[in-house]
Amino acid sequence: MKENDQDLADWFNGRPGWLQEAARRLFANGILEKKDADELAVLCKREAGIVVSGFADLKAGKLDKNSFAQSQQKVNLRLDSIGNISGINALAPRTPLEFQKEPLTLIYGVNGAGKSGYTRILKQCSGGRGRALLHGDVFHEMKAAQKCTIRYTLDGASHELDWLPETEQHEHLRHLSLYDTAAANVYVDSENEVSYEPFVLGCFRVLVEISEKISESIGREITAKPSRKPSLPPEYMMTVAGNWYEQITHTTTDQDVSDNAVWTEENGVEVQQLADRLREKNPLEKAKTLRKSSGHVQALKKQFEDSVSLLSDKAFETLVTAKSDAGTKRTAADTDAKKVFEGAPLDGIGTESWKLLWEQARNFSEKVAYPDATFPNIAESAVCVLCQQPLEATGKQRLSAFETFVTGNLELQAKDSETVVQQRITALENCVIDAGIEDKLDLCEITGEDAREKIRQYAEKLVKRQQSVLTASMLSELTAMPNQTAFDALSDLESSLETQAKAFDEDAKTNKRSEHERNERELKAKKWVSEQKSAIQTEIARQKEIRLLEKAKSSANTKALSGKKSALAEELITSAFVKRFERELSVLGASRVKVTIEKTRSPKGQVLHEIKLVGNKTDVRAIDVLSEGEFRIVSLAAFLADVDTGESAAAFIFDDPISSLDQDFEEATADRLIKLCATRQVIVFTHRLSLLAMLEDAAKKAHIECRTISLQRESWGTGQPAGPPLPAQNPKKALNSLLHERLAQARKVWKDVGSQAYAVEAKALCSDIRITIERLIELDLLADVVQRFRRPITTMGKIGKLALIEKTDCEFLDEMMTKYSRYEHAQPREAPISLPEPDEFEADLKKLQTWQAEFSKRATA
């Protein structure tokens, strides 16, 4: 390669690492296999940040200038046979079409004999230009599976390929070069990529192909990961939450999701309040109702606060202390009473019942009996207020002692302490909401069952606490106080009710309905988004994967490769291709045709050229101006310039290459095909005997071995290989064939079937004998000086042989020619000429063989 290797290495080292590794492997091994493709795809993904397990040891290498040392190897490819054909056109040969070792193989067949079927197979399996879909036999309903077997020799090694049309181009057979009318149209009527590529450009083509495969594979992975994110409802399109939801990308963080896909109880309360405000027709009255409910909440809170205060540990300790104090003082008072009432005639003095009796006696004395006297009245005339008997000195003394006890300091202190204890117990007994809690909840408009249950449990715990406070003697015996959750909820509710009331007050003053509707929609959108949190997280993860896949796909873009190949192609292909085209035009005698070939563009690593008219002042295309013959010879020149580069020795296949050509172009084409035989196998399919004769004659002159095959249309199908057509056979060989094959077949029909069937065979045999006699006259009698279908008269070394002709030779051949020409014409009804019987045929054929042998000896004597 003339391109500076270091510059090319530097160019590759500026590409993605996986592509450098692809180039390194390709330049080192000449091909990239499936394993290479799989590993390169892994490297491409890994370079983009995608984790692919199972390839821990896989690493990308770099290229240096020594990486491009390998050169393109010359390919030697020969076709050996095509057989086992099924389901392709009407082809149904019972024996393969075989190509022997001769450099030139001529395959003759009349129209419909199967020539095109074989060329279509070869074009399809080689990826030739102008290929089309292979059809089966359209005249049969039963469709056979399409297949065939192709045997070939590549670089000396034999191969057998069971080929199926759906596999299209085969890696080895792609080196075949095939020219037919369809290929001719492609070369002249459209842009074409040059088939021949130097090794380095071929590597660029392979790199473009592998890049496209990796890109397509990653593209399929991307397609297989569609978004599962639910569509945003249309009514939330213009909301803040909706806009955030729509703009989720691979960059959206967990914190973004936490901040935006969240829904709180406060949000729920707010949206309910907005809904209430939007439904309310009399906001002022609603504000009053809310404040009334707030008052009930406040009252319930006050009750709970009072209960909590009375049932606190501190209050319990105060009660215990009071009880202890009252007990101590009562003991002191009782001790004092014992001293006072000791010796009293009756027991029970100082007891509660007695104290009650004493207090009633005091009340009766001070209000009724002796309102003006101090109780107890122990004056001279006073009587006992209980028994209403005159008081004696002992009685007076006892009454005075009783009063002193009752009104004494110890008793008063004991009574005061007991009163305090009783007041606390009474307060405790009345502090808890034991009944009517449901009504209070209704008044507070607490409708949620969860909220109501929390408050019920709060009240129940207070009742249990109350019972334990009333019965316990120490702090450890008390049940736990309820937590503040329910109480705090009441505080929040009170605050919320007041806030709502203020909001309705505001609504009564101004019309904010549109604002409320917008806020409600925002909140509903926020709630909807929060419900999609899991889907959002899945979508973010998907987009991160897609982002990495797109990065990998981007690194498989072929633009840089195509641009580099185009630049290299300017030096390595284009100028050389144009020169080869001009040289082929000259060799084919078509230099006068005013055409040239130009590079047009280089898409995706291809280098496209187009045939254009020289000096064209309009936009008219070459195909619209050239005659059919000019079109054909120009396309043939383009084909040969494309594929005959000296870098390959693969077989050439031509299908009627001289169609529409004049005599000059035909002869130039035949000479060019013979020259190709010097370096490679050439196979020519034709229906023209003139081309057959022309190529055989040119091959003989160039000492090129030539083999001729004919294709026959049989009852079972087309494409049946047979020997060369009779007009193309050497007369000696033709006589042997007629005598030992055709006559033997006719004799068998005559014996086994009868004269009617024999007549058909005999008539055909007469016609072929006549043709053979004509060939004897051309090649033997006239020494091949003049031939049908051949333009020149060749005399060198031949014309002297004409002097050997004797009158008897002319008479014999004239007689035989006359005899076997009669059967080509209609016979008179009165005297029809009978066809010869087998023995007569045999005698005549042997006479012809004898004459040829004797005349040949005469010519060499």
GROMACS .gro file of C-alpha atoms in nm, residues 224-636:
model
  413
  224ALA     CA    1  -3.630  -0.436   2.271
  225LYS     CA    2  -3.628  -0.197   2.569
  226PRO     CA    3  -3.943   0.014   2.512
  227SER     CA    4  -4.055   0.256   2.780
  228ARG     CA    5  -4.304   0.113   3.029
  229LYS     CA    6  -4.363   0.453   3.188
  230PRO     CA    7  -4.740   0.521   3.206
  231SER     CA    8  -4.860   0.808   2.992
  232LEU     CA    9  -4.931   1.129   3.180
  233PRO     CA   10  -5.309   1.200   3.188
  234PRO     CA   11  -5.384   1.499   2.962
  235GLU     CA   12  -5.531   1.707   3.247
  236TYR     CA   13  -5.192   1.708   3.424
  237MET     CA   14  -4.991   1.821   3.119
  238MET     CA   15  -4.938   2.181   3.230
  239THR     CA   16  -4.866   2.112   3.596
  240VAL     CA   17  -4.530   2.134   3.773
  241ALA     CA   18  -4.542   1.765   3.868
  242GLY     CA   19  -4.650   1.670   3.516
  243ASN     CA   20  -4.367   1.867   3.356
  244TRP     CA   21  -4.114   1.701   3.585
  245TYR     CA   22  -4.259   1.359   3.504
  246GLU     CA   23  -4.237   1.420   3.129
  247GLN     CA   24  -3.875   1.538   3.152
  248ILE     CA   25  -3.740   1.233   3.336
  249THR     CA   26  -3.406   1.128   3.181
  250HIS     CA   27  -3.106   0.912   3.262
  251THR     CA   28  -2.972   1.209   3.466
  252THR     CA   29  -3.268   1.213   3.707
  253THR     CA   30  -3.129   1.133   4.054
  254ASP     CA   31  -3.275   0.939   4.346
  255GLN     CA   32  -3.303   1.269   4.530
  256ASP     CA   33  -3.504   1.415   4.240
  257VAL     CA   34  -3.742   1.121   4.268
  258SER     CA   35  -3.767   1.158   4.647
  259ASP     CA   36  -3.841   1.528   4.612
  260ASN     CA   37  -4.095   1.505   4.332
  261ALA     CA   38  -4.261   1.162   4.353
  262VAL     CA   39  -4.385   1.203   4.713
  263TRP     CA   40  -4.731   1.236   4.869
  264THR     CA   41  -4.793   1.327   5.235
  265GLU     CA   42  -5.095   1.331   5.463
  266GLU     CA   43  -5.074   1.707   5.456
  267ASN     CA   44  -5.108   1.697   5.078
  268GLY     CA   45  -5.414   1.477   5.116
  269VAL     CA   46  -5.571   1.713   5.365
  270GLU     CA   47  -5.489   2.009   5.143
  271VAL     CA   48  -5.646   1.859   4.832
  272GLN     CA   49  -5.957   1.764   5.032
  273GLN     CA   50  -5.981   2.115   5.166
  274LEU     CA   51  -5.951   2.259   4.819
  275ALA     CA   52  -6.223   2.023   4.699
  276ASP     CA   53  -6.444   2.135   4.988
  277ARG     CA   54  -6.381   2.499   4.909
  278LEU     CA   55  -6.468   2.445   4.546
  279ARG     CA   56  -6.793   2.267   4.640
  280GLU     CA   57  -6.897   2.524   4.903
  281LYS     CA   58  -7.160   2.774   4.786
  282ASN     CA   59  -7.182   2.970   5.117
  283PRO     CA   60  -6.826   3.010   5.245
  284LEU     CA   61  -6.919   3.245   5.530
  285GLU     CA   62  -7.161   2.994   5.681
  286LYS     CA   63  -6.904   2.721   5.631
  287ALA     CA   64  -6.651   2.926   5.827
  288LYS     CA   65  -6.894   2.949   6.119
  289THR     CA   66  -6.954   2.574   6.111
  290LEU     CA   67  -6.582   2.506   6.109
  291ARG     CA   68  -6.523   2.735   6.406
  292LYS     CA   69  -6.804   2.564   6.596
  293SER     CA   70  -6.636   2.231   6.531
  294SER     CA   71  -6.308   2.390   6.637
  295GLY     CA   72  -6.470   2.490   6.969
  296HIS     CA   73  -6.575   2.133   7.034
  297VAL     CA   74  -6.224   2.018   6.954
  298GLN     CA   75  -6.088   2.277   7.195
  299ALA     CA   76  -6.330   2.159   7.471
  300LEU     CA   77  -6.231   1.796   7.413
  301LYS     CA   78  -5.866   1.894   7.430
  302LYS     CA   79  -5.932   2.082   7.758
  303GLN     CA   80  -6.091   1.773   7.908
  304PHE     CA   81  -5.799   1.559   7.805
  305GLU     CA   82  -5.551   1.820   7.934
  306ASP     CA   83  -5.728   1.831   8.273
  307SER     CA   84  -5.738   1.452   8.291
  308VAL     CA   85  -5.373   1.424   8.205
  309SER     CA   86  -5.290   1.681   8.470
  310LEU     CA   87  -5.494   1.500   8.739
  311LEU     CA   88  -5.359   1.160   8.639
  312SER     CA   89  -4.995   1.257   8.613
  313ASP     CA   90  -4.730   1.095   8.826
  314LYS     CA   91  -4.690   1.421   9.016
  315ALA     CA   92  -5.062   1.446   9.090
  316PHE     CA   93  -5.061   1.084   9.206
  317GLU     CA   94  -4.770   1.151   9.437
  318THR     CA   95  -4.956   1.457   9.575
  319LEU     CA   96  -5.265   1.237   9.640
  320VAL     CA   97  -5.058   0.972   9.813
  321THR     CA   98  -4.899   1.243  10.027
  322ALA     CA   99  -5.242   1.390  10.111
  323LYS     CA  100  -5.377   1.049  10.205
  324SER     CA  101  -5.077   0.990  10.426
  325ASP     CA  102  -5.115   1.335  10.589
  326ALA     CA  103  -5.487   1.283  10.652
  327GLY     CA  104  -5.420   0.941  10.805
  328THR     CA  105  -5.152   1.081  11.035
  329LYS     CA  106  -5.373   1.365  11.152
  330ARG     CA  107  -5.665   1.134  11.202
  331THR     CA  108  -5.454   0.908  11.419
  332ALA     CA  109  -5.348   1.206  11.632
  333ALA     CA  110  -5.707   1.324  11.666
  334ASP     CA  111  -5.825   0.976  11.760
  335THR     CA  112  -5.556   0.947  12.025
  336ASP     CA  113  -5.666   1.279  12.167
  337ALA     CA  114  -6.031   1.169  12.164
  338LYS     CA  115  -5.946   0.854  12.350
  339LYS     CA  116  -5.810   1.061  12.630
  340VAL     CA  117  -6.123   1.282  12.631
  341PHE     CA  118  -6.380   1.008  12.611
  342GLU     CA  119  -6.211   0.758  12.837
  343GLY     CA  120  -6.462   0.645  13.105
  344ALA     CA  121  -6.767   0.740  12.896
  345PRO     CA  122  -7.062   0.515  12.971
  346LEU     CA  123  -7.105   0.423  12.604
  347ASP     CA  124  -6.861   0.299  12.343
  348GLY     CA  125  -6.826   0.464  12.006
  349ILE     CA  126  -6.771   0.813  12.132
  350GLY     CA  127  -6.572   0.997  11.866
  351THR     CA  128  -6.672   0.775  11.580
  352GLU     CA  129  -6.808   0.915  11.255
  353SER     CA  130  -7.167   0.831  11.348
  354TRP     CA  131  -7.118   0.994  11.679
  355LYS     CA  132  -6.962   1.300  11.519
  356LEU     CA  133  -7.259   1.323  11.289
  357LEU     CA  134  -7.494   1.304  11.585
  358TRP     CA  135  -7.291   1.574  11.762
  359GLU     CA  136  -7.299   1.806  11.465
  360GLN     CA  137  -7.674   1.766  11.435
  361ALA     CA  138  -7.711   1.837  11.804
  362ARG     CA  139  -7.500   2.155  11.753
  363ASN     CA  140  -7.714   2.257  11.464
  364PHE     CA  141  -8.038   2.201  11.662
  365SER     CA  142  -7.906   2.393  11.966
  366GLU     CA  143  -7.776   2.694  11.774
  367LYS     CA  144  -8.071   2.728  11.542
  368VAL     CA  145  -8.368   2.608  11.746
  369ALA     CA  146  -8.324   2.535  12.117
  370TYR     CA  147  -8.074   2.800  12.226
  371PRO     CA  148  -8.004   3.032  11.940
  372ASP     CA  149  -7.860   3.293  12.167
  373ALA     CA  150  -7.642   3.059  12.373
  374THR     CA  151  -7.304   2.903  12.290
  375PHE     CA  152  -7.316   2.532  12.223
  376PRO     CA  153  -7.331   2.333  12.442
  377ASN     CA  154  -7.559   2.543  12.669
  378ILE     CA  155  -7.469   2.440  13.024
  379ALA     CA  156  -7.648   2.728  13.197
  380GLU     CA  157  -7.839   2.663  13.518
  381SER     CA  158  -8.172   2.622  13.348
  382ALA     CA  159  -8.049   2.453  13.034
  383VAL     CA  160  -8.143   2.096  12.945
  384CYS     CA  161  -7.968   1.843  12.718
  385VAL     CA  162  -8.065   1.907  12.354
  386LEU     CA  163  -8.060   1.535  12.287
  387CYS     CA  164  -8.250   1.383  12.584
  388GLN     CA  165  -8.405   1.719  12.698
  389GLN     CA  166  -8.338   1.637  13.066
  390PRO     CA  167  -8.196   1.881  13.316
  391LEU     CA  168  -7.816   1.871  13.314
  392GLU     CA  169  -7.629   1.768  13.620
  393ALA     CA  170  -7.279   1.872  13.694
  394THR     CA  171  -7.136   1.552  13.545
  395GLY     CA  172  -7.341   1.591  13.230
  396LYS     CA  173  -7.240   1.953  13.192
  397GLN     CA  174  -6.876   1.862  13.241
  398ARG     CA  175  -6.901   1.579  12.978
  399LEU     CA  176  -7.071   1.807  12.719
  400SER     CA  177  -6.805   2.072  12.764
  401ALA     CA  178  -6.535   1.805  12.718
  402PHE     CA  179  -6.702   1.675  12.400
  403GLU     CA  180  -6.717   2.022  12.246
  404THR     CA  181  -6.358   2.089  12.337
  405PHE     CA  182  -6.256   1.771  12.148
  406VAL     CA  183  -6.469   1.840  11.846
  407THR     CA  184  -6.353   2.197  11.810
  408GLY     CA  185  -5.997   2.115  11.902
  409ASN     CA  186  -5.699   2.174  11.658
  410LEU     CA  187  -5.618   1.807  11.598
  411GLU     CA  188  -5.966   1.719  11.489
  412LEU     CA  189  -5.991   2.021  11.262
  413GLN     CA  190  -5.660   1.939  11.096
  414ALA     CA  191  -5.770   1.579  11.050
  415LYS     CA  192  -6.096   1.689  10.895
  416ASP     CA  193  -5.928   1.940  10.665
  417SER     CA  194  -5.683   1.679  10.539
  418GLU     CA  195  -5.959   1.429  10.482
  419THR     CA  196  -6.157   1.694  10.293
  420VAL     CA  197  -5.859   1.761  10.065
  421VAL     CA  198  -5.821   1.389   9.992
  422GLN     CA  199  -6.188   1.351   9.918
  423GLN     CA  200  -6.188   1.651   9.685
  424ARG     CA  201  -5.896   1.504   9.486
  425ILE     CA  202  -6.066   1.166   9.465
  426THR     CA  203  -6.388   1.328   9.352
  427ALA     CA  204  -6.200   1.524   9.086
  428LEU     CA  205  -6.028   1.205   8.973
  429GLU     CA  206  -6.356   1.018   8.955
  430ASN     CA  207  -6.506   1.290   8.735
  431CYS     CA  208  -6.206   1.375   8.515
  432VAL     CA  209  -6.218   1.102   8.248
  433ILE     CA  210  -6.452   1.092   7.946
  434ASP     CA  211  -6.608   0.764   8.028
  435ALA     CA  212  -6.920   0.798   7.818
  436GLY     CA  213  -7.035   1.009   7.525
  437ILE     CA  214  -6.701   0.997   7.344
  438GLU     CA  215  -6.868   0.912   7.013
  439ASP     CA  216  -7.095   1.216   7.039
  440LYS     CA  217  -6.798   1.439   7.113
  441LEU     CA  218  -6.614   1.302   6.810
  442ASP     CA  219  -6.917   1.374   6.595
  443LEU     CA  220  -6.935   1.729   6.725
  444CYS     CA  221  -6.569   1.773   6.641
  445GLU     CA  222  -6.649   1.640   6.291
  446ILE     CA  223  -6.380   1.377   6.319
  447THR     CA  224  -6.507   1.132   6.056
  448GLY     CA  225  -6.202   0.922   5.974
  449GLU     CA  226  -6.221   0.585   6.144
  450ASP     CA  227  -5.846   0.576   6.209
  451ALA     CA  228  -5.855   0.915   6.379
  452ARG     CA  229  -6.163   0.825   6.583
  453GLU     CA  230  -6.006   0.497   6.694
  454LYS     CA  231  -5.689   0.672   6.807
  455ILE     CA  232  -5.891   0.909   7.025
  456ARG     CA  233  -6.100   0.622   7.162
  457GLN     CA  234  -5.785   0.436   7.260
  458TYR     CA  235  -5.649   0.757   7.414
  459ALA     CA  236  -5.964   0.788   7.629
  460GLU     CA  237  -5.957   0.418   7.721
  461LYS     CA  238  -5.599   0.444   7.843
  462LEU     CA  239  -5.693   0.745   8.054
  463VAL     CA  240  -5.977   0.542   8.213
  464LYS     CA  241  -5.736   0.261   8.296
  465ARG     CA  242  -5.495   0.516   8.437
  466GLN     CA  243  -5.776   0.666   8.647
  467GLN     CA  244  -5.866   0.328   8.792
  468SER     CA  245  -5.507   0.254   8.876
  469VAL     CA  246  -5.459   0.599   9.036
  470LEU     CA  247  -5.766   0.544   9.256
  471THR     CA  248  -5.649   0.204   9.375
  472ALA     CA  249  -5.270   0.217   9.371
  473SER     CA  250  -5.059   0.292   9.672
  474MET     CA  251  -4.732   0.345   9.487
  475LEU     CA  252  -4.617   0.482   9.153
  476SER     CA  253  -4.510   0.145   9.011
  477GLU     CA  254  -4.867   0.018   9.030
  478LEU     CA  255  -4.998   0.276   8.782
  479THR     CA  256  -5.081   0.193   8.419
  480ALA     CA  257  -4.898   0.390   8.152
  481MET     CA  258  -5.025   0.724   8.034
  482PRO     CA  259  -5.131   0.735   7.664
  483ASN     CA  260  -4.884   0.895   7.420
  484GLN     CA  261  -4.949   1.238   7.283
  485THR     CA  262  -5.021   1.132   6.921
  486ALA     CA  263  -5.399   1.156   6.945
  487PHE     CA  264  -5.380   1.477   7.149
  488ASP     CA  265  -5.140   1.631   6.897
  489ALA     CA  266  -5.377   1.527   6.620
  490LEU     CA  267  -5.654   1.719   6.799
  491SER     CA  268  -5.426   2.021   6.814
  492ASP     CA  269  -5.354   1.988   6.444
  493LEU     CA  270  -5.723   1.947   6.371
  494GLU     CA  271  -5.805   2.258   6.574
  495SER     CA  272  -5.541   2.452   6.382
  496SER     CA  273  -5.662   2.306   6.049
  497LEU     CA  274  -6.023   2.395   6.122
  498GLU     CA  275  -5.924   2.750   6.204
  499THR     CA  276  -5.711   2.769   5.888
  500GLN     CA  277  -6.002   2.641   5.685
  501ALA     CA  278  -6.237   2.883   5.849
  502LYS     CA  279  -6.002   3.172   5.762
  503ALA     CA  280  -5.980   3.036   5.406
  504PHE     CA  281  -6.358   3.036   5.376
  505ASP     CA  282  -6.365   3.385   5.525
  506GLU     CA  283  -6.127   3.486   5.246
  507ASP     CA  284  -6.340   3.305   4.987
  508ALA     CA  285  -6.641   3.500   5.106
  509LYS     CA  286  -6.455   3.825   5.037
  510THR     CA  287  -6.293   3.735   4.698
  511ASN     CA  288  -6.349   3.494   4.406
  512LYS     CA  289  -6.046   3.259   4.391
  513ARG     CA  290  -6.212   2.965   4.223
  514SER     CA  291  -5.972   2.946   3.926
  515GLU     CA  292  -5.675   2.958   4.164
  516HIS     CA  293  -5.825   2.680   4.375
  517GLU     CA  294  -5.888   2.468   4.067
  518ARG     CA  295  -5.526   2.517   3.956
  519ASN     CA  296  -5.393   2.428   4.301
  520GLU     CA  297  -5.621   2.125   4.321
  521ARG     CA  298  -5.499   2.008   3.978
  522GLU     CA  299  -5.137   2.054   4.086
  523LEU     CA  300  -5.197   1.843   4.396
  524LYS     CA  301  -5.379   1.571   4.205
  525ALA     CA  302  -5.094   1.561   3.951
  526LYS     CA  303  -4.847   1.532   4.236
  527LYS     CA  304  -5.045   1.244   4.383
  528TRP     CA  305  -5.061   1.067   4.043
  529VAL     CA  306  -4.686   1.107   3.995
  530SER     CA  307  -4.618   0.972   4.344
  531GLU     CA  308  -4.821   0.663   4.257
  532GLN     CA  309  -4.586   0.600   3.960
  533LYS     CA  310  -4.270   0.602   4.172
  534SER     CA  311  -4.179   0.242   4.095
  535ALA     CA  312  -4.239   0.296   3.722
  536ILE     CA  313  -4.031   0.615   3.736
  537GLN     CA  314  -3.736   0.433   3.891
  538THR     CA  315  -3.767   0.158   3.628
  539GLU     CA  316  -3.777   0.420   3.351
  540ILE     CA  317  -3.467   0.598   3.482
  541ALA     CA  318  -3.281   0.265   3.493
  542ARG     CA  319  -3.400   0.189   3.137
  543GLN     CA  320  -3.287   0.529   3.010
  544LYS     CA  321  -2.946   0.479   3.167
  545GLU     CA  322  -2.917   0.147   2.982
  546ILE     CA  323  -3.039   0.309   2.658
  547ARG     CA  324  -2.791   0.594   2.703
  548LEU     CA  325  -2.502   0.350   2.727
  549LEU     CA  326  -2.631   0.145   2.434
  550GLU     CA  327  -2.666   0.460   2.222
  551LYS     CA  328  -2.312   0.556   2.316
  552ALA     CA  329  -2.194   0.213   2.203
  553LYS     CA  330  -2.402   0.239   1.884
  554SER     CA  331  -2.256   0.580   1.814
  555SER     CA  332  -1.903   0.440   1.834
  556ALA     CA  333  -2.005   0.193   1.557
  557ASN     CA  334  -2.093   0.478   1.319
  558THR     CA  335  -1.937   0.416   0.978
  559LYS     CA  336  -1.894   0.777   0.867
  560ALA     CA  337  -1.523   0.800   0.958
  561LEU     CA  338  -1.448   0.461   0.799
  562SER     CA  339  -1.632   0.558   0.480
  563GLY     CA  340  -1.450   0.889   0.459
  564LYS     CA  341  -1.112   0.726   0.506
  565LYS     CA  342  -1.186   0.455   0.252
  566SER     CA  343  -1.302   0.717   0.003
  567ALA     CA  344  -0.977   0.907   0.046
  568LEU     CA  345  -0.772   0.591   0.002
  569ALA     CA  346  -0.983   0.485  -0.296
  570GLU     CA  347  -0.891   0.802  -0.483
  571GLU     CA  348  -0.532   0.680  -0.493
  572LEU     CA  349  -0.577   0.305  -0.496
  573ILE     CA  350  -0.886   0.250  -0.711
  574THR     CA  351  -1.037   0.537  -0.902
  575SER     CA  352  -0.753   0.640  -1.133
  576ALA     CA  353  -0.654   0.278  -1.198
  577PHE     CA  354  -1.014   0.181  -1.268
  578VAL     CA  355  -1.060   0.464  -1.519
  579LYS     CA  356  -0.740   0.361  -1.699
  580ARG     CA  357  -0.847  -0.003  -1.713
  581PHE     CA  358  -1.186   0.100  -1.855
  582GLU     CA  359  -1.021   0.307  -2.130
  583ARG     CA  360  -0.783   0.018  -2.208
  584GLU     CA  361  -1.072  -0.231  -2.231
  585LEU     CA  362  -1.263   0.001  -2.466
  586SER     CA  363  -0.956   0.013  -2.686
  587VAL     CA  364  -0.903  -0.367  -2.682
  588LEU     CA  365  -1.270  -0.421  -2.770
  589GLY     CA  366  -1.244  -0.173  -3.057
  590ALA     CA  367  -1.480   0.075  -2.892
  591SER     CA  368  -1.254   0.376  -2.840
  592ARG     CA  369  -1.477   0.576  -3.075
  593VAL     CA  370  -1.767   0.552  -2.827
  594LYS     CA  371  -1.755   0.879  -2.634
  595VAL     CA  372  -1.790   0.757  -2.277
  596THR     CA  373  -1.583   0.770  -1.961
  597ILE     CA  374  -1.621   0.639  -1.609
  598GLU     CA  375  -1.623   0.873  -1.310
  599LYS     CA  376  -1.633   0.840  -0.931
  600THR     CA  377  -1.961   0.982  -0.797
  601ARG     CA  378  -1.972   0.935  -0.419
  602SER     CA  379  -1.864   0.712  -0.126
  603PRO     CA  380  -2.156   0.615   0.098
  604LYS     CA  381  -2.088   0.375   0.390
  605GLY     CA  382  -1.748   0.261   0.273
  606GLN     CA  383  -1.854   0.208  -0.089
  607VAL     CA  384  -1.678   0.380  -0.381
  608LEU     CA  385  -1.939   0.436  -0.651
  609HIS     CA  386  -1.868   0.503  -1.020
  610GLU     CA  387  -2.091   0.583  -1.312
  611ILE     CA  388  -2.049   0.568  -1.693
  612LYS     CA  389  -2.104   0.911  -1.846
  613LEU     CA  390  -2.094   1.064  -2.193
  614VAL     CA  391  -1.783   1.265  -2.274
  615GLY     CA  392  -1.867   1.626  -2.362
  616ASN     CA  393  -2.233   1.587  -2.266
  617LYS     CA  394  -2.393   1.932  -2.240
  618THR     CA  395  -2.722   1.806  -2.100
  619ASP     CA  396  -2.847   1.581  -1.821
  620VAL     CA  397  -2.918   1.295  -2.063
  621ARG     CA  398  -2.780   0.963  -1.938
  622ALA     CA  399  -2.548   0.741  -2.136
  623ILE     CA  400  -2.803   0.458  -2.157
  624ASP     CA  401  -3.051   0.692  -2.327
  625VAL     CA  402  -2.803   0.782  -2.603
  626LEU     CA  403  -2.598   0.469  -2.676
  627SER     CA  404  -2.715   0.222  -2.940
  628GLU     CA  405  -2.780  -0.136  -2.829
  629GLY     CA  406  -2.444  -0.247  -2.964
  630GLU     CA  407  -2.258   0.047  -2.806
  631PHE     CA  408  -2.441  -0.013  -2.479
  632ARG     CA  409  -2.334  -0.378  -2.485
  633ILE     CA  410  -1.968  -0.317  -2.565
  634VAL     CA  411  -1.940  -0.031  -2.311
  635SER     CA  412  -2.093  -0.246  -2.036
  636LEU     CA  413  -1.855  -0.531  -2.124
   0.00000   0.00000   0.00000
